[in-house]
Coordinates of C-alpha atoms in Angstrom, one line a residue:
X1 CA 51.1 -7.8 78.7
X2 CA 47.4 -7.1 79.2
X3 CA 47.6 -3.9 77.1
X4 CA 49.2 -5.8 74.2
X5 CA 46.4 -8.4 74.3
X6 CA 43.8 -5.7 74.5
X7 CA 45.3 -3.9 71.5
X8 CA 45.4 -7.2 69.5
X9 CA 41.8 -7.9 70.4
X10 CA 40.7 -4.5 69.2
X11 CA 42.6 -4.8 66.0
X12 CA 40.9 -8.1 65.2
X13 CA 37.5 -6.7 65.9
X14 CA 38.1 -3.8 63.6
X15 CA 39.5 -6.1 60.9
X16 CA 36.4 -8.3 61.1
X17 CA 34.1 -5.3 60.9
X18 CA 35.9 -4.0 57.9
X19 CA 35.6 -7.4 56.1
X20 CA 31.8 -7.5 56.8
X21 CA 31.3 -4.0 55.4
X22 CA 33.2 -4.9 52.3
X23 CA 31.1 -8.0 51.8
X24 CA 27.9 -5.9 52.2
X25 CA 29.1 -3.4 49.7
X26 CA 29.9 -6.2 47.2
X27 CA 26.4 -7.7 47.7
X28 CA 24.7 -4.3 47.1
X29 CA 26.8 -3.7 44.0
X30 CA 26.1 -7.2 42.7
X31 CA 22.3 -6.7 43.3
X32 CA 22.3 -3.3 41.5
X33 CA 24.2 -4.7 38.5
X34 CA 21.9 -7.7 38.2
X35 CA 18.8 -5.6 38.3
X36 CA 20.0 -2.9 36.0
X37 CA 19.9 -4.9 32.7
X38 CA 16.5 -6.2 33.6
X39 CA 15.1 -2.8 34.2
X40 CA 16.7 -1.5 30.9
X41 CA 15.0 -4.4 29.0
X42 CA 11.7 -3.5 30.5
X43 CA 12.2 0.2 29.5
X44 CA 13.2 -0.8 26.0
X45 CA 10.1 -3.1 25.6
X46 CA 7.9 -0.4 27.0
X47 CA 9.3 2.1 24.5
X48 CA 8.8 -0.3 21.6
X49 CA 5.2 -0.8 22.6
X50 CA 4.6 2.9 22.8
X51 CA 6.1 3.4 19.3
X52 CA 3.8 0.6 18.0
X53 CA 0.7 2.1 19.6
X54 CA 1.5 5.6 18.3
X55 CA 2.3 4.5 14.8
X56 CA -0.2 1.6 14.1
X57 CA -0.6 2.7 10.5
X58 CA 3.1 2.2 9.8
X59 CA 2.3 -1.4 8.8
X60 CA 2.2 -1.2 5.0
X61 CA -1.2 -1.8 3.4
X62 CA -0.9 -3.0 -0.2
X63 CA -3.6 -3.0 -2.9
X64 CA -2.0 -6.0 -4.6
X65 CA -4.7 -8.6 -5.4
X66 CA -7.4 -6.4 -3.7
X67 CA -9.2 -5.7 -6.9
X68 CA -9.6 -9.3 -8.0
X69 CA -13.2 -10.1 -8.9
X70 CA -15.7 -10.2 -7.2
X71 CA -14.1 -7.4 -5.1
X72 CA -14.1 -5.1 -8.1
X73 CA -16.6 -5.4 -11.0
X74 CA -17.1 -3.1 -14.0
X75 CA -20.8 -2.8 -14.6
X76 CA -20.8 -0.4 -17.6
X77 CA -18.3 1.3 -19.8
X78 CA -19.3 4.1 -22.2
X79 CA -16.8 5.2 -24.8
X80 CA -17.2 8.3 -26.9
X81 CA -14.5 9.4 -29.5
X82 CA -14.1 12.7 -31.3
X83 CA -11.5 14.0 -33.7
X84 CA -9.0 14.9 -31.0
X85 CA -10.3 13.2 -27.8
X86 CA -11.8 10.1 -26.3
X87 CA -13.9 9.9 -23.1
X88 CA -14.5 6.9 -20.9
X89 CA -17.3 6.8 -18.3
X90 CA -16.9 3.7 -16.2
X91 CA -19.5 2.5 -13.6
X92 CA -18.1 -0.1 -11.2
X93 CA -19.0 -1.7 -7.9
X94 CA -16.8 -2.6 -4.9
X95 CA -17.2 -5.4 -2.4
X96 CA -17.6 -4.6 1.2
X97 CA -14.1 -6.0 1.8
X98 CA -12.5 -3.7 -0.8
X99 CA -14.6 -0.8 0.4
X100 CA -13.0 -1.2 3.9
X101 CA -9.5 -1.5 2.4
X102 CA -9.9 1.7 0.4
X103 CA -11.3 3.5 3.5
X104 CA -7.9 2.9 5.1
X105 CA -5.7 3.3 2.0
X106 CA -7.3 6.5 0.8
X107 CA -5.7 6.9 -2.7
X108 CA -6.0 4.7 -5.8
X109 CA -6.0 5.6 -9.5
X110 CA -7.4 4.4 -12.8
X111 CA -5.6 4.6 -16.2
X112 CA -6.6 3.4 -19.6
X113 CA -4.1 1.8 -22.0
X114 CA -5.1 2.4 -25.6
X115 CA -4.9 0.0 -28.5
X116 CA -2.0 0.2 -31.0
X117 CA -4.3 1.4 -33.8
X118 CA -5.1 4.6 -31.8
X119 CA -1.7 5.0 -30.4
X120 CA -0.1 4.9 -33.9
X121 CA -2.1 8.0 -34.9
X122 CA -2.1 10.0 -31.6
X123 CA 1.2 8.9 -30.0
X124 CA -0.7 8.6 -26.8
X125 CA -0.2 5.2 -25.2
X126 CA -2.0 5.7 -21.9
X127 CA -4.4 8.2 -20.3
X128 CA -3.3 10.3 -17.4
X129 CA -4.1 8.7 -14.0
X130 CA -7.5 9.6 -12.6
X131 CA -8.1 9.4 -8.8
X132 CA -10.8 6.9 -7.9
X133 CA -13.7 8.1 -5.8
X134 CA -13.1 7.6 -2.1
X135 CA -15.6 5.3 -0.2
X136 CA -18.3 7.3 1.7
X137 CA -21.6 6.6 3.3
X138 CA -21.4 2.9 2.6
X139 CA -21.8 3.4 -1.1
X140 CA -20.4 0.5 -3.1
X141 CA -21.3 1.7 -6.6
X142 CA -19.2 4.4 -8.2
X143 CA -18.4 6.1 -11.5
X144 CA -15.3 7.6 -12.9
X145 CA -14.6 9.6 -16.1
X146 CA -11.3 9.5 -18.0
X147 CA -10.7 11.9 -20.8
X148 CA -7.7 12.0 -23.1
X149 CA -6.9 14.4 -25.9
X150 CA -4.2 14.7 -28.6
X151 CA -3.0 17.2 -31.2
X152 CA -3.9 15.6 -34.5
X153 CA -7.3 14.7 -36.0
X154 CA -8.0 11.0 -36.3
X155 CA -10.0 9.7 -39.3
X156 CA -13.8 9.3 -39.1
X157 CA -13.4 5.6 -39.8
X158 CA -11.5 5.1 -36.6
X159 CA -13.9 7.3 -34.7
X160 CA -16.7 5.1 -35.8
X161 CA -14.9 1.9 -34.8
X162 CA -14.3 3.4 -31.3
X163 CA -17.9 4.5 -30.9
X164 CA -19.1 1.1 -32.0
X165 CA -16.9 -0.6 -29.4
X166 CA -14.7 -2.4 -31.9
X167 CA -11.3 -1.6 -30.3
X168 CA -9.8 -3.1 -27.2
X169 CA -8.6 -1.2 -24.1
X170 CA -6.9 -2.2 -20.9
X171 CA -7.8 -0.8 -17.5
X172 CA -4.8 -0.2 -15.2
X173 CA -5.2 0.3 -11.4
X174 CA -2.5 2.1 -9.5
X175 CA -1.8 2.6 -5.8
X176 CA -1.0 5.9 -4.1
X177 CA 2.6 5.7 -5.2
X178 CA 1.3 5.5 -8.8
X179 CA 2.6 2.0 -9.0
X180 CA 0.4 -0.3 -11.2
X181 CA -1.0 -3.2 -9.1
X182 CA -3.6 -4.7 -11.5
X183 CA -4.7 -4.7 -15.1
X184 CA -8.0 -5.6 -16.7
X185 CA -7.5 -6.6 -20.3
X186 CA -10.3 -5.9 -22.7
X187 CA -12.2 -3.9 -20.1
X188 CA -14.7 -2.7 -22.8
X189 CA -16.2 -6.2 -22.8
X190 CA -18.0 -5.6 -19.5
X191 CA -21.2 -7.3 -20.7
X192 CA -19.4 -10.6 -21.2
X193 CA -17.2 -10.2 -18.1
X194 CA -17.2 -13.4 -16.0
X195 CA -16.6 -12.5 -12.3
X196 CA -15.3 -16.0 -11.6
X197 CA -12.8 -16.0 -14.5
X198 CA -12.6 -12.6 -16.1
X199 CA -9.6 -11.0 -17.8
X200 CA -7.9 -9.7 -14.7
X201 CA -4.2 -10.4 -14.1
X202 CA -1.5 -9.0 -12.0
X203 CA 0.4 -6.5 -14.0
X204 CA 4.0 -7.1 -15.1
X205 CA 5.7 -3.9 -13.9
X206 CA 8.9 -4.6 -15.9
X207 CA 6.9 -4.8 -19.1
X208 CA 5.0 -1.6 -18.3
X209 CA 8.2 0.3 -17.5
X210 CA 9.8 -0.8 -20.7
X211 CA 6.8 0.5 -22.7
X212 CA 6.8 3.9 -21.1

C-alpha cells in the first residue's frame, strides 16, 4: 500500500514539474515573438535613415520659378546679324539666392526663340541650347554668347533691322533635362525691363512642344 502511495506521489511531482516547464517555455516563446516585430521595425527605421543620409541629394531640386526677377536680370543684350548668322551676347546678374540654387543644381541652359520674320527666311525657329556659366568665386555677374547660323542668305534690309534692334526675341531657360522652365518675352528690351513687373512668364510646355 505504501509503495502505491509513493508511486502516486512521484507521478504527481513529475506531472507538476512538466507543467511548469511547459509554462516557462510558452512564456519565453511569447516574449521572443513580442520582441521580434519591435526589433525588426527598429532595423527598418535605421535602414531608412541610412538611405536618407547616404542619398540626401535624391530630393529633387527644381528650377521652376527660380529665375523670376529680381533673382535673374538681363543687364545688356548685344545682337549682331550677318548674311547667314546671328550672334547674341547677353550679360546678366544672379541674386545670391539663385547663385546658391545653381551651385547645387549644376546645369542650366539658355535658348533664343527667333521672330517669325527671321524664321520664315531661315527655317530656324530656335537656337541650340547653350549651357549657362556655373557659379564660382561668388561672382553674380555673367555673360553668355549664343550663335545661330543657316544655309541661305537673308536680305540686307532684314540684317539692318536686326542690328538696329527692331525685331523681338524670346529667351528660354531650360533645366538639366533640357526642359523649358521659364521664358522672357521681348528680352532685347533690357533697357526698359522692369524687375518688379517685367515680361517673365512660366513657359507653356504644351505650346512649345507643338511648335517644335
